[in-house]
Amino acid sequence: MTPKKFGPNGWTPDRIGSLKGKTYVITGANAGAGFEAARTLLSKGARVVMLNRSASKSNDAIATLKLEFGTGADVTFVQMDLAVQASVRDAAAELLGQVARIDALICNAAIAQVANQEITVDGFESQLGVNHFGHFLLCGLLFDRIEESSGRVVVVGSNAYKMGLKKLQFDDLNFETKYTAWNSYAQSKLAQMMFAYELQRRAQAAGKSVQVQVCHPGASRTNLLKDTASRFNKILWAILSRIVAQSAEKGAWPEVMCATEDSLELERLYGPTKRSQTVGAIDACPLDDCALDRDMAAKLWTLSEEKTSLSWAP
């Protein structure tokens, strides 16, 4: 039984005090859980910088937020495509020129269930390239600023990490032999979570004042599958989401909690705790051992440095 910290109703945004003077950076924040996270943080007085691929969708999202919170709401965006490492580097440089502090980097953006194998411009299976390698590079480029701010890195994982092969295919990361949308997505989320726990360990060992937390959104009504999944999976999710899923707003609560709550522990996975962790009260969830495999995580770290041409030691 995983011990619970927040009582029968779990964590809620009511626990957040004023965030005035704090800056939060969120990837993939123009819709879905990322947008709702931005909305909650802004409501508490924070500054929010979105890192999004689409300028038009970002401008629409910002207009919506300013309509709700007033023209003085401190929300901006920097254009970034996680699938393109050059774009990640440019965005990180632009962001560092704009913000003096980063209280939390929330790695929220993701693609899922890509129907047919796609390879990024840098040579990666698209889900692994976006979900893991793109965020690994971004975290490395922003780490010093986060550390100067005694800030946090929040990695938004998924329970898919324990539903695929439960390992990284180092001999075939791109699934050239047998591609499936499910196993490749599961590998990408496992890689993200392994990276996060390895970053936790390395930062702690080095005495860095950076907290790393991992969460999952459960089953939430977002547009995650809109552009990538097969027609069958889109239809299936459209039906199931009406029955088993929670709102995008509640899906954002775990990442907001991990960015703001003071009493969190290491090597935990936070998210909904009911119905096989799909909905319900937000708290610590069971964590499969595969996410904490230190040998595999160390190998992944070395490989990620090589693939992103970024050597960094927290």
PDB file of C-alpha atoms in Angstrom:
ATOM      1  CA  MET A   1       0.000   0.000   0.000  1.00  0.00           C
ATOM      2  CA  THR A   2       1.457   3.354  -1.051  1.00  0.00           C
ATOM      3  CA  PRO A   3       1.215   5.820   1.883  1.00  0.00           C
ATOM      4  CA  LYS A   4      -1.024   8.819   1.306  1.00  0.00           C
ATOM      5  CA  LYS A   5      -0.088  12.356   2.380  1.00  0.00           C
ATOM      6  CA  PHE A   6      -3.084  14.464   1.442  1.00  0.00           C
ATOM      7  CA  GLY A   7      -6.081  12.752   2.992  1.00  0.00           C
ATOM      8  CA  PRO A   8      -9.148  11.168   1.387  1.00  0.00           C
ATOM      9  CA  ASN A   9      -9.718  14.044  -1.041  1.00  0.00           C
ATOM     10  CA  GLY A  10      -6.094  14.196  -2.152  1.00  0.00           C
ATOM     11  CA  TRP A  11      -4.146  17.274  -3.192  1.00  0.00           C
ATOM     12  CA  THR A  12      -6.038  20.224  -4.659  1.00  0.00           C
ATOM     13  CA  PRO A  13      -4.943  23.699  -5.842  1.00  0.00           C
ATOM     14  CA  ASP A  14      -6.489  25.142  -2.663  1.00  0.00           C
ATOM     15  CA  ARG A  15      -3.170  24.283  -0.998  1.00  0.00           C
ATOM     16  CA  ILE A  16      -1.305  26.819  -3.148  1.00  0.00           C
ATOM     17  CA  GLY A  17      -0.601  30.232  -1.647  1.00  0.00           C
ATOM     18  CA  SER A  18       0.517  33.293  -3.559  1.00  0.00           C
ATOM     19  CA  LEU A  19       2.968  32.598  -6.378  1.00  0.00           C
ATOM     20  CA  LYS A  20       3.707  36.254  -7.024  1.00  0.00           C
ATOM     21  CA  GLY A  21       7.316  36.698  -8.135  1.00  0.00           C
ATOM     22  CA  LYS A  22       7.665  33.090  -9.301  1.00  0.00           C
ATOM     23  CA  THR A  23       8.198  31.985 -12.913  1.00  0.00           C
ATOM     24  CA  TYR A  24       6.964  28.718 -14.381  1.00  0.00           C
ATOM     25  CA  VAL A  25       7.951  27.367 -17.803  1.00  0.00           C
ATOM     26  CA  ILE A  26       5.601  24.813 -19.377  1.00  0.00           C
ATOM     27  CA  THR A  27       6.074  22.837 -22.580  1.00  0.00           C
ATOM     28  CA  GLY A  28       2.956  22.184 -24.639  1.00  0.00           C
ATOM     29  CA  ALA A  29       0.796  24.724 -22.821  1.00  0.00           C
ATOM     30  CA  ASN A  30      -1.566  26.014 -25.489  1.00  0.00           C
ATOM     31  CA  ALA A  31      -4.202  23.314 -24.855  1.00  0.00           C
ATOM     32  CA  GLY A  32      -5.126  20.422 -22.601  1.00  0.00           C
ATOM     33  CA  ALA A  33      -3.438  19.838 -19.263  1.00  0.00           C
ATOM     34  CA  GLY A  34      -0.587  22.250 -20.036  1.00  0.00           C
ATOM     35  CA  PHE A  35      -3.049  25.075 -20.660  1.00  0.00           C
ATOM     36  CA  GLU A  36      -4.946  24.256 -17.472  1.00  0.00           C
ATOM     37  CA  ALA A  37      -1.689  24.199 -15.510  1.00  0.00           C
ATOM     38  CA  ALA A  38      -0.840  27.646 -16.859  1.00  0.00           C
ATOM     39  CA  ARG A  39      -4.321  28.824 -15.928  1.00  0.00           C
ATOM     40  CA  THR A  40      -4.011  27.600 -12.336  1.00  0.00           C
ATOM     41  CA  LEU A  41      -0.554  29.105 -11.857  1.00  0.00           C
ATOM     42  CA  LEU A  42      -1.647  32.444 -13.293  1.00  0.00           C
ATOM     43  CA  SER A  43      -4.628  32.467 -10.934  1.00  0.00           C
ATOM     44  CA  LYS A  44      -2.148  32.411  -8.037  1.00  0.00           C
ATOM     45  CA  GLY A  45      -0.165  35.381  -9.387  1.00  0.00           C
ATOM     46  CA  ALA A  46       2.694  33.552 -11.116  1.00  0.00           C
ATOM     47  CA  ARG A  47       4.469  34.400 -14.330  1.00  0.00           C
ATOM     48  CA  VAL A  48       4.064  31.703 -16.993  1.00  0.00           C
ATOM     49  CA  VAL A  49       6.129  31.167 -20.122  1.00  0.00           C
ATOM     50  CA  MET A  50       4.786  28.642 -22.596  1.00  0.00           C
ATOM     51  CA  LEU A  51       7.095  26.687 -24.891  1.00  0.00           C
ATOM     52  CA  ASN A  52       4.870  25.675 -27.803  1.00  0.00           C
ATOM     53  CA  ARG A  53       5.265  24.668 -31.421  1.00  0.00           C
ATOM     54  CA  SER A  54       2.363  26.689 -32.864  1.00  0.00           C
ATOM     55  CA  ALA A  55       2.514  30.486 -32.705  1.00  0.00           C
ATOM     56  CA  SER A  56      -1.139  30.937 -33.696  1.00  0.00           C
ATOM     57  CA  LYS A  57      -2.448  28.482 -31.101  1.00  0.00           C
ATOM     58  CA  SER A  58      -0.194  30.064 -28.477  1.00  0.00           C
ATOM     59  CA  ASN A  59      -1.509  33.535 -29.247  1.00  0.00           C
ATOM     60  CA  ASP A  60      -5.080  32.242 -29.018  1.00  0.00           C
ATOM     61  CA  ALA A  61      -4.343  30.583 -25.660  1.00  0.00           C
ATOM     62  CA  ILE A  62      -2.738  33.753 -24.302  1.00  0.00           C
ATOM     63  CA  ALA A  63      -5.702  35.833 -25.464  1.00  0.00           C
ATOM     64  CA  THR A  64      -8.058  33.469 -23.652  1.00  0.00           C
ATOM     65  CA  LEU A  65      -6.031  33.678 -20.447  1.00  0.00           C
ATOM     66  CA  LYS A  66      -5.810  37.460 -20.584  1.00  0.00           C
ATOM     67  CA  LEU A  67      -9.553  37.623 -21.108  1.00  0.00           C
ATOM     68  CA  GLU A  68      -9.991  35.677 -17.874  1.00  0.00           C
ATOM     69  CA  PHE A  69      -7.248  37.246 -15.731  1.00  0.00           C
ATOM     70  CA  GLY A  70      -6.904  40.684 -17.296  1.00  0.00           C
ATOM     71  CA  THR A  71      -4.419  42.232 -19.685  1.00  0.00           C
ATOM     72  CA  GLY A  72      -1.849  42.385 -16.894  1.00  0.00           C
ATOM     73  CA  ALA A  73      -1.640  38.598 -16.660  1.00  0.00           C
ATOM     74  CA  ASP A  74       2.044  37.734 -17.115  1.00  0.00           C
ATOM     75  CA  VAL A  75       1.876  35.007 -19.734  1.00  0.00           C
ATOM     76  CA  THR A  76       4.058  34.785 -22.848  1.00  0.00           C
ATOM     77  CA  PHE A  77       5.358  32.108 -25.181  1.00  0.00           C
ATOM     78  CA  VAL A  78       8.547  31.071 -26.912  1.00  0.00           C
ATOM     79  CA  GLN A  79       8.242  29.012 -30.072  1.00  0.00           C
ATOM     80  CA  MET A  80       9.820  25.561 -29.790  1.00  0.00           C
ATOM     81  CA  ASP A  81       9.505  22.232 -31.575  1.00  0.00           C
ATOM     82  CA  LEU A  82      10.657  19.382 -29.325  1.00  0.00           C
ATOM     83  CA  ALA A  83      11.099  17.170 -32.384  1.00  0.00           C
ATOM     84  CA  VAL A  84      13.915  19.403 -33.679  1.00  0.00           C
ATOM     85  CA  GLN A  85      16.988  19.773 -31.495  1.00  0.00           C
ATOM     86  CA  ALA A  86      18.044  23.013 -33.188  1.00  0.00           C
ATOM     87  CA  SER A  87      14.652  24.464 -32.259  1.00  0.00           C
ATOM     88  CA  VAL A  88      15.086  23.375 -28.632  1.00  0.00           C
ATOM     89  CA  ARG A  89      18.481  25.055 -28.477  1.00  0.00           C
ATOM     90  CA  ASP A  90      17.153  28.277 -29.997  1.00  0.00           C
ATOM     91  CA  ALA A  91      14.165  28.324 -27.641  1.00  0.00           C
ATOM     92  CA  ALA A  92      16.334  27.714 -24.575  1.00  0.00           C
ATOM     93  CA  ALA A  93      18.639  30.582 -25.559  1.00  0.00           C
ATOM     94  CA  GLU A  94      15.678  32.906 -26.126  1.00  0.00           C
ATOM     95  CA  LEU A  95      14.088  31.920 -22.829  1.00  0.00           C
ATOM     96  CA  LEU A  96      17.293  32.448 -20.854  1.00  0.00           C
ATOM     97  CA  GLY A  97      17.446  35.946 -22.306  1.00  0.00           C
ATOM     98  CA  GLN A  98      13.927  36.658 -21.029  1.00  0.00           C
ATOM     99  CA  VAL A  99      13.728  35.178 -17.547  1.00  0.00           C
ATOM    100  CA  ALA A 100      16.004  35.721 -14.583  1.00  0.00           C
ATOM    101  CA  ARG A 101      14.593  32.758 -12.680  1.00  0.00           C
ATOM    102  CA  ILE A 102      12.826  29.460 -13.343  1.00  0.00           C
ATOM    103  CA  ASP A 103      10.952  28.173 -10.312  1.00  0.00           C
ATOM    104  CA  ALA A 104       9.817  25.111 -12.223  1.00  0.00           C
ATOM    105  CA  LEU A 105      10.227  23.683 -15.697  1.00  0.00           C
ATOM    106  CA  ILE A 106       7.173  21.515 -16.363  1.00  0.00           C
ATOM    107  CA  CYS A 107       7.878  18.955 -19.100  1.00  0.00           C
ATOM    108  CA  ASN A 108       4.258  18.534 -20.120  1.00  0.00           C
ATOM    109  CA  ALA A 109       4.291  18.304 -23.938  1.00  0.00           C
ATOM    110  CA  ALA A 110       3.987  14.887 -25.530  1.00  0.00           C
ATOM    111  CA  ILE A 111       2.852  13.020 -28.597  1.00  0.00           C
ATOM    112  CA  ALA A 112       1.192   9.637 -28.294  1.00  0.00           C
ATOM    113  CA  GLN A 113       0.091   6.576 -30.214  1.00  0.00           C
ATOM    114  CA  VAL A 114       1.708   7.641 -33.498  1.00  0.00           C
ATOM    115  CA  ALA A 115      -0.010   5.261 -35.905  1.00  0.00           C
ATOM    116  CA  ASN A 116       2.916   4.662 -38.269  1.00  0.00           C
ATOM    117  CA  GLN A 117       6.607   4.946 -37.578  1.00  0.00           C
ATOM    118  CA  GLU A 118       7.877   8.486 -38.046  1.00  0.00           C
ATOM    119  CA  ILE A 119      11.503   9.591 -37.722  1.00  0.00           C
ATOM    120  CA  THR A 120      12.478  13.078 -36.562  1.00  0.00           C
ATOM    121  CA  VAL A 121      14.928  15.271 -38.451  1.00  0.00           C
ATOM    122  CA  ASP A 122      17.553  14.214 -35.878  1.00  0.00           C
ATOM    123  CA  GLY A 123      16.961  10.512 -36.550  1.00  0.00           C
ATOM    124  CA  PHE A 124      14.761   9.415 -33.638  1.00  0.00           C
ATOM    125  CA  GLU A 125      11.465   7.543 -33.510  1.00  0.00           C
ATOM    126  CA  SER A 126       9.106  10.495 -33.128  1.00  0.00           C
ATOM    127  CA  GLN A 127       7.655   9.736 -29.686  1.00  0.00           C
ATOM    128  CA  LEU A 128      11.064   9.037 -28.178  1.00  0.00           C
ATOM    129  CA  GLY A 129      12.459  12.103 -29.928  1.00  0.00           C
ATOM    130  CA  VAL A 130       9.769  14.469 -28.670  1.00  0.00           C
ATOM    131  CA  ASN A 131       8.884  13.029 -25.296  1.00  0.00           C
ATOM    132  CA  HIS A 132      12.375  12.126 -24.091  1.00  0.00           C
ATOM    133  CA  PHE A 133      15.287  13.464 -26.154  1.00  0.00           C
ATOM    134  CA  GLY A 134      13.715  16.890 -26.683  1.00  0.00           C
ATOM    135  CA  HIS A 135      13.001  17.304 -22.979  1.00  0.00           C
ATOM    136  CA  PHE A 136      16.391  15.884 -21.956  1.00  0.00           C
ATOM    137  CA  LEU A 137      18.105  18.544 -24.060  1.00  0.00           C
ATOM    138  CA  LEU A 138      15.840  21.306 -22.773  1.00  0.00           C
ATOM    139  CA  CYS A 139      16.403  20.330 -19.141  1.00  0.00           C
ATOM    140  CA  GLY A 140      20.144  20.293 -19.640  1.00  0.00           C
ATOM    141  CA  LEU A 141      20.191  23.705 -21.293  1.00  0.00           C
ATOM    142  CA  LEU A 142      18.026  25.279 -18.566  1.00  0.00           C
ATOM    143  CA  PHE A 143      19.388  23.392 -15.561  1.00  0.00           C
ATOM    144  CA  ASP A 144      21.787  26.065 -14.324  1.00  0.00           C
ATOM    145  CA  ARG A 145      19.067  28.728 -14.317  1.00  0.00           C
ATOM    146  CA  ILE A 146      16.725  26.349 -12.482  1.00  0.00           C
ATOM    147  CA  GLU A 147      19.439  25.600  -9.937  1.00  0.00           C
ATOM    148  CA  GLU A 148      20.186  29.302  -9.417  1.00  0.00           C
ATOM    149  CA  SER A 149      16.490  29.692  -8.591  1.00  0.00           C
ATOM    150  CA  SER A 150      16.403  26.651  -6.266  1.00  0.00           C
ATOM    151  CA  GLY A 151      13.744  25.474  -8.682  1.00  0.00           C
ATOM    152  CA  ARG A 152      12.238  22.240  -9.879  1.00  0.00           C
ATOM    153  CA  VAL A 153      12.012  19.983 -12.881  1.00  0.00           C
ATOM    154  CA  VAL A 154       8.615  18.324 -13.260  1.00  0.00           C
ATOM    155  CA  VAL A 155       8.370  15.410 -15.683  1.00  0.00           C
ATOM    156  CA  VAL A 156       4.875  14.416 -16.754  1.00  0.00           C
ATOM    157  CA  GLY A 157       4.989  10.684 -17.283  1.00  0.00           C
ATOM    158  CA  SER A 158       2.238   8.188 -17.998  1.00  0.00           C
ATOM    159  CA  ASN A 159       1.132   4.849 -16.637  1.00  0.00           C
ATOM    160  CA  ALA A 160       1.904   3.554 -20.121  1.00  0.00           C
ATOM    161  CA  TYR A 161       5.501   3.207 -18.867  1.00  0.00           C
ATOM    162  CA  LYS A 162       4.619  -0.120 -17.232  1.00  0.00           C
ATOM    163  CA  MET A 163       2.247  -1.409 -19.901  1.00  0.00           C
ATOM    164  CA  GLY A 164       4.609  -1.888 -22.825  1.00  0.00           C
ATOM    165  CA  LEU A 165       7.838  -3.882 -22.907  1.00  0.00           C
ATOM    166  CA  LYS A 166       8.866  -2.374 -19.518  1.00  0.00           C
ATOM    167  CA  LYS A 167      12.401  -1.853 -20.828  1.00  0.00           C
ATOM    168  CA  LEU A 168      14.300   0.307 -23.283  1.00  0.00           C
ATOM    169  CA  GLN A 169      15.204  -1.340 -26.583  1.00  0.00           C
ATOM    170  CA  PHE A 170      18.761  -0.060 -26.777  1.00  0.00           C
ATOM    171  CA  ASP A 171      19.434  -2.357 -29.734  1.00  0.00           C
ATOM    172  CA  ASP A 172      16.422  -1.002 -31.661  1.00  0.00           C
ATOM    173  CA  LEU A 173      15.272   2.315 -30.182  1.00  0.00           C
ATOM    174  CA  ASN A 174      13.416   3.272 -33.356  1.00  0.00           C
ATOM    175  CA  PHE A 175      11.504  -0.027 -33.595  1.00  0.00           C
ATOM    176  CA  GLU A 176      12.863  -0.716 -37.057  1.00  0.00           C
ATOM    177  CA  THR A 177      12.225  -4.437 -36.634  1.00  0.00           C
ATOM    178  CA  LYS A 178       8.608  -4.260 -35.496  1.00  0.00           C
ATOM    179  CA  TYR A 179       6.957  -0.894 -34.943  1.00  0.00           C
ATOM    180  CA  THR A 180       3.822  -0.628 -32.845  1.00  0.00           C
ATOM    181  CA  ALA A 181       2.243   2.635 -31.745  1.00  0.00           C
ATOM    182  CA  TRP A 182       1.713   1.336 -28.220  1.00  0.00           C
ATOM    183  CA  ASN A 183       5.164  -0.119 -27.468  1.00  0.00           C
ATOM    184  CA  SER A 184       6.988   2.888 -28.900  1.00  0.00           C
ATOM    185  CA  TYR A 185       4.864   5.289 -26.839  1.00  0.00           C
ATOM    186  CA  ALA A 186       5.363   3.201 -23.695  1.00  0.00           C
ATOM    187  CA  GLN A 187       9.130   3.210 -24.269  1.00  0.00           C
ATOM    188  CA  SER A 188       9.169   6.993 -24.640  1.00  0.00           C
ATOM    189  CA  LYS A 189       7.332   7.524 -21.346  1.00  0.00           C
ATOM    190  CA  LEU A 190       9.502   4.978 -19.537  1.00  0.00           C
ATOM    191  CA  ALA A 191      12.575   6.796 -20.854  1.00  0.00           C
ATOM    192  CA  GLN A 192      11.228  10.120 -19.571  1.00  0.00           C
ATOM    193  CA  MET A 193      10.578   8.729 -16.119  1.00  0.00           C
ATOM    194  CA  MET A 194      13.893   6.862 -15.915  1.00  0.00           C
ATOM    195  CA  PHE A 195      15.641  10.103 -16.861  1.00  0.00           C
ATOM    196  CA  ALA A 196      13.759  12.023 -14.175  1.00  0.00           C
ATOM    197  CA  TYR A 197      14.652   9.590 -11.400  1.00  0.00           C
ATOM    198  CA  GLU A 198      18.273   9.499 -12.569  1.00  0.00           C
ATOM    199  CA  LEU A 199      18.306  13.313 -12.541  1.00  0.00           C
ATOM    200  CA  GLN A 200      16.887  13.206  -8.989  1.00  0.00           C
ATOM    201  CA  ARG A 201      19.716  10.941  -7.883  1.00  0.00           C
ATOM    202  CA  ARG A 202      22.468  12.899  -9.635  1.00  0.00           C
ATOM    203  CA  ALA A 203      21.244  16.281  -8.397  1.00  0.00           C
ATOM    204  CA  GLN A 204      20.964  14.992  -4.848  1.00  0.00           C
ATOM    205  CA  ALA A 205      24.423  13.387  -4.949  1.00  0.00           C
ATOM    206  CA  ALA A 206      25.914  16.646  -6.235  1.00  0.00           C
ATOM    207  CA  GLY A 207      24.163  18.699  -3.560  1.00  0.00           C
ATOM    208  CA  LYS A 208      22.262  20.738  -6.144  1.00  0.00           C
ATOM    209  CA  SER A 209      19.298  22.791  -4.978  1.00  0.00           C
ATOM    210  CA  VAL A 210      17.012  21.393  -7.663  1.00  0.00           C
ATOM    211  CA  GLN A 211      14.020  19.222  -6.886  1.00  0.00           C
ATOM    212  CA  VAL A 212      12.878  16.734  -9.527  1.00  0.00           C
ATOM    213  CA  GLN A 213       9.375  15.300  -9.405  1.00  0.00           C
ATOM    214  CA  VAL A 214       7.457  12.858 -11.582  1.00  0.00           C
ATOM    215  CA  CYS A 215       3.706  12.734 -12.095  1.00  0.00           C
ATOM    216  CA  HIS A 216       1.086  11.328 -14.404  1.00  0.00           C
ATOM    217  CA  PRO A 217      -2.245  12.895 -15.425  1.00  0.00           C
ATOM    218  CA  GLY A 218      -4.373   9.772 -15.349  1.00  0.00           C
ATOM    219  CA  ALA A 219      -7.051   9.537 -18.024  1.00  0.00           C
ATOM    220  CA  SER A 220      -7.911  13.099 -18.998  1.00  0.00           C
ATOM    221  CA  ARG A 221      -9.996  14.592 -21.772  1.00  0.00           C
ATOM    222  CA  THR A 222      -7.277  16.315 -23.801  1.00  0.00           C
ATOM    223  CA  ASN A 223      -6.286  16.464 -27.474  1.00  0.00           C
ATOM    224  CA  LEU A 224      -3.180  14.297 -26.980  1.00  0.00           C
ATOM    225  CA  LEU A 225      -4.212  11.774 -29.650  1.00  0.00           C
ATOM    226  CA  LYS A 226      -5.740  14.287 -32.054  1.00  0.00           C
ATOM    227  CA  ASP A 227      -2.913  14.564 -34.588  1.00  0.00           C
ATOM    228  CA  THR A 228      -1.095  11.254 -34.218  1.00  0.00           C
ATOM    229  CA  ALA A 229      -3.262   8.248 -33.395  1.00  0.00           C
ATOM    230  CA  SER A 230      -4.924   5.904 -35.862  1.00  0.00           C
ATOM    231  CA  ARG A 231      -8.559   6.578 -36.763  1.00  0.00           C
ATOM    232  CA  PHE A 232      -9.632   3.544 -34.731  1.00  0.00           C
ATOM    233  CA  ASN A 233      -7.809   4.710 -31.597  1.00  0.00           C
ATOM    234  CA  LYS A 234      -9.223   8.222 -31.970  1.00  0.00           C
ATOM    235  CA  ILE A 235     -12.765   6.875 -32.159  1.00  0.00           C
ATOM    236  CA  LEU A 236     -12.158   4.451 -29.285  1.00  0.00           C
ATOM    237  CA  TRP A 237     -10.764   7.199 -27.054  1.00  0.00           C
ATOM    238  CA  ALA A 238     -13.596   9.569 -27.967  1.00  0.00           C
ATOM    239  CA  ILE A 239     -16.038   6.978 -26.632  1.00  0.00           C
ATOM    240  CA  LEU A 240     -14.037   5.848 -23.604  1.00  0.00           C
ATOM    241  CA  SER A 241     -13.103   9.355 -22.488  1.00  0.00           C
ATOM    242  CA  ARG A 242     -16.758  10.153 -21.906  1.00  0.00           C
ATOM    243  CA  ILE A 243     -17.003   7.188 -19.561  1.00  0.00           C
ATOM    244  CA  VAL A 244     -13.693   6.856 -17.710  1.00  0.00           C
ATOM    245  CA  ALA A 245     -11.803  10.129 -18.080  1.00  0.00           C
ATOM    246  CA  GLN A 246     -11.642  13.261 -15.964  1.00  0.00           C
ATOM    247  CA  SER A 247     -11.394  16.864 -17.134  1.00  0.00           C
ATOM    248  CA  ALA A 248      -8.184  18.396 -18.487  1.00  0.00           C
ATOM    249  CA  GLU A 249      -8.252  20.722 -15.477  1.00  0.00           C
ATOM    250  CA  LYS A 250      -7.990  17.809 -13.041  1.00  0.00           C
ATOM    251  CA  GLY A 251      -5.464  16.177 -15.332  1.00  0.00           C
ATOM    252  CA  ALA A 252      -3.257  19.231 -14.738  1.00  0.00           C
ATOM    253  CA  TRP A 253      -3.394  19.040 -10.957  1.00  0.00           C
ATOM    254  CA  PRO A 254      -0.528  16.514 -10.560  1.00  0.00           C
ATOM    255  CA  GLU A 255       1.938  18.669 -12.514  1.00  0.00           C
ATOM    256  CA  VAL A 256       0.856  21.819 -10.687  1.00  0.00           C
ATOM    257  CA  MET A 257       1.253  19.985  -7.384  1.00  0.00           C
ATOM    258  CA  CYS A 258       4.744  18.806  -8.333  1.00  0.00           C
ATOM    259  CA  ALA A 259       5.689  22.374  -9.281  1.00  0.00           C
ATOM    260  CA  THR A 260       4.426  24.015  -6.085  1.00  0.00           C
ATOM    261  CA  GLU A 261       3.916  21.618  -3.161  1.00  0.00           C
ATOM    262  CA  ASP A 262       6.607  21.688  -0.475  1.00  0.00           C
ATOM    263  CA  SER A 263       6.145  18.271   1.129  1.00  0.00           C
ATOM    264  CA  LEU A 264       6.880  15.905  -1.752  1.00  0.00           C
ATOM    265  CA  GLU A 265       9.286  12.983  -1.588  1.00  0.00           C
ATOM    266  CA  LEU A 266      11.836  11.577  -4.024  1.00  0.00           C
ATOM    267  CA  GLU A 267      11.388   8.455  -6.145  1.00  0.00           C
ATOM    268  CA  ARG A 268       7.634   8.861  -6.072  1.00  0.00           C
ATOM    269  CA  LEU A 269       5.016   9.012  -8.794  1.00  0.00           C
ATOM    270  CA  TYR A 270       2.166  11.427  -8.117  1.00  0.00           C
ATOM    271  CA  GLY A 271      -1.199  11.365  -9.828  1.00  0.00           C
ATOM    272  CA  PRO A 272      -4.801  10.165  -9.621  1.00  0.00           C
ATOM    273  CA  THR A 273      -5.180   7.199  -7.279  1.00  0.00           C
ATOM    274  CA  LYS A 274      -8.567   5.666  -8.150  1.00  0.00           C
ATOM    275  CA  ARG A 275      -9.669   3.161 -10.798  1.00  0.00           C
ATOM    276  CA  SER A 276      -6.180   1.903 -11.620  1.00  0.00           C
ATOM    277  CA  GLN A 277      -4.810   5.443 -11.256  1.00  0.00           C
ATOM    278  CA  THR A 278      -6.975   6.889 -14.033  1.00  0.00           C
ATOM    279  CA  VAL A 279      -9.048   9.354 -11.967  1.00  0.00           C
ATOM    280  CA  GLY A 280      -9.663  10.453  -8.397  1.00  0.00           C
ATOM    281  CA  ALA A 281      -7.735  11.961  -5.510  1.00  0.00           C
ATOM    282  CA  ILE A 282      -4.203  13.160  -6.303  1.00  0.00           C
ATOM    283  CA  ASP A 283      -1.491  11.557  -4.191  1.00  0.00           C
ATOM    284  CA  ALA A 284       1.414   9.118  -4.399  1.00  0.00           C
ATOM    285  CA  CYS A 285       0.784   6.133  -6.680  1.00  0.00           C
ATOM    286  CA  PRO A 286       2.392   2.695  -6.865  1.00  0.00           C
ATOM    287  CA  LEU A 287       5.647   2.802  -8.855  1.00  0.00           C
ATOM    288  CA  ASP A 288       6.819  -0.176 -10.891  1.00  0.00           C
ATOM    289  CA  ASP A 289      10.438  -1.193 -10.361  1.00  0.00           C
ATOM    290  CA  CYS A 290      11.223  -0.847 -14.065  1.00  0.00           C
ATOM    291  CA  ALA A 291      11.196   2.965 -13.703  1.00  0.00           C
ATOM    292  CA  LEU A 292      13.865   2.763 -10.990  1.00  0.00           C
ATOM    293  CA  ASP A 293      16.301   0.482 -12.841  1.00  0.00           C
ATOM    294  CA  ARG A 294      19.562   2.336 -12.162  1.00  0.00           C
ATOM    295  CA  ASP A 295      21.719   0.453 -14.651  1.00  0.00           C
ATOM    296  CA  MET A 296      19.291   1.093 -17.487  1.00  0.00           C
ATOM    297  CA  ALA A 297      18.891   4.740 -16.423  1.00  0.00           C
ATOM    298  CA  ALA A 298      22.647   5.309 -16.392  1.00  0.00           C
ATOM    299  CA  LYS A 299      22.929   3.786 -19.861  1.00  0.00           C
ATOM    300  CA  LEU A 300      20.060   5.983 -21.048  1.00  0.00           C
ATOM    301  CA  TRP A 301      21.756   9.097 -19.643  1.00  0.00           C
ATOM    302  CA  THR A 302      24.993   8.359 -21.503  1.00  0.00           C
ATOM    303  CA  LEU A 303      23.088   7.632 -24.703  1.00  0.00           C
ATOM    304  CA  SER A 304      21.004  10.810 -24.330  1.00  0.00           C
ATOM    305  CA  GLU A 305      24.122  12.934 -23.945  1.00  0.00           C
ATOM    306  CA  GLU A 306      25.513  11.353 -27.103  1.00  0.00           C
ATOM    307  CA  LYS A 307      22.300  11.750 -29.121  1.00  0.00           C
ATOM    308  CA  THR A 308      21.782  15.395 -28.101  1.00  0.00           C
ATOM    309  CA  SER A 309      25.471  16.374 -28.186  1.00  0.00           C
ATOM    310  CA  LEU A 310      25.023  17.775 -24.683  1.00  0.00           C
ATOM    311  CA  SER A 311      27.219  16.642 -21.823  1.00  0.00           C
ATOM    312  CA  TRP A 312      25.911  17.867 -18.500  1.00  0.00           C
ATOM    313  CA  ALA A 313      26.569  16.851 -14.940  1.00  0.00           C
ATOM    314  CA  PRO A 314      23.981  18.086 -12.444  1.00  0.00           C
TER     315      PRO A 314
END
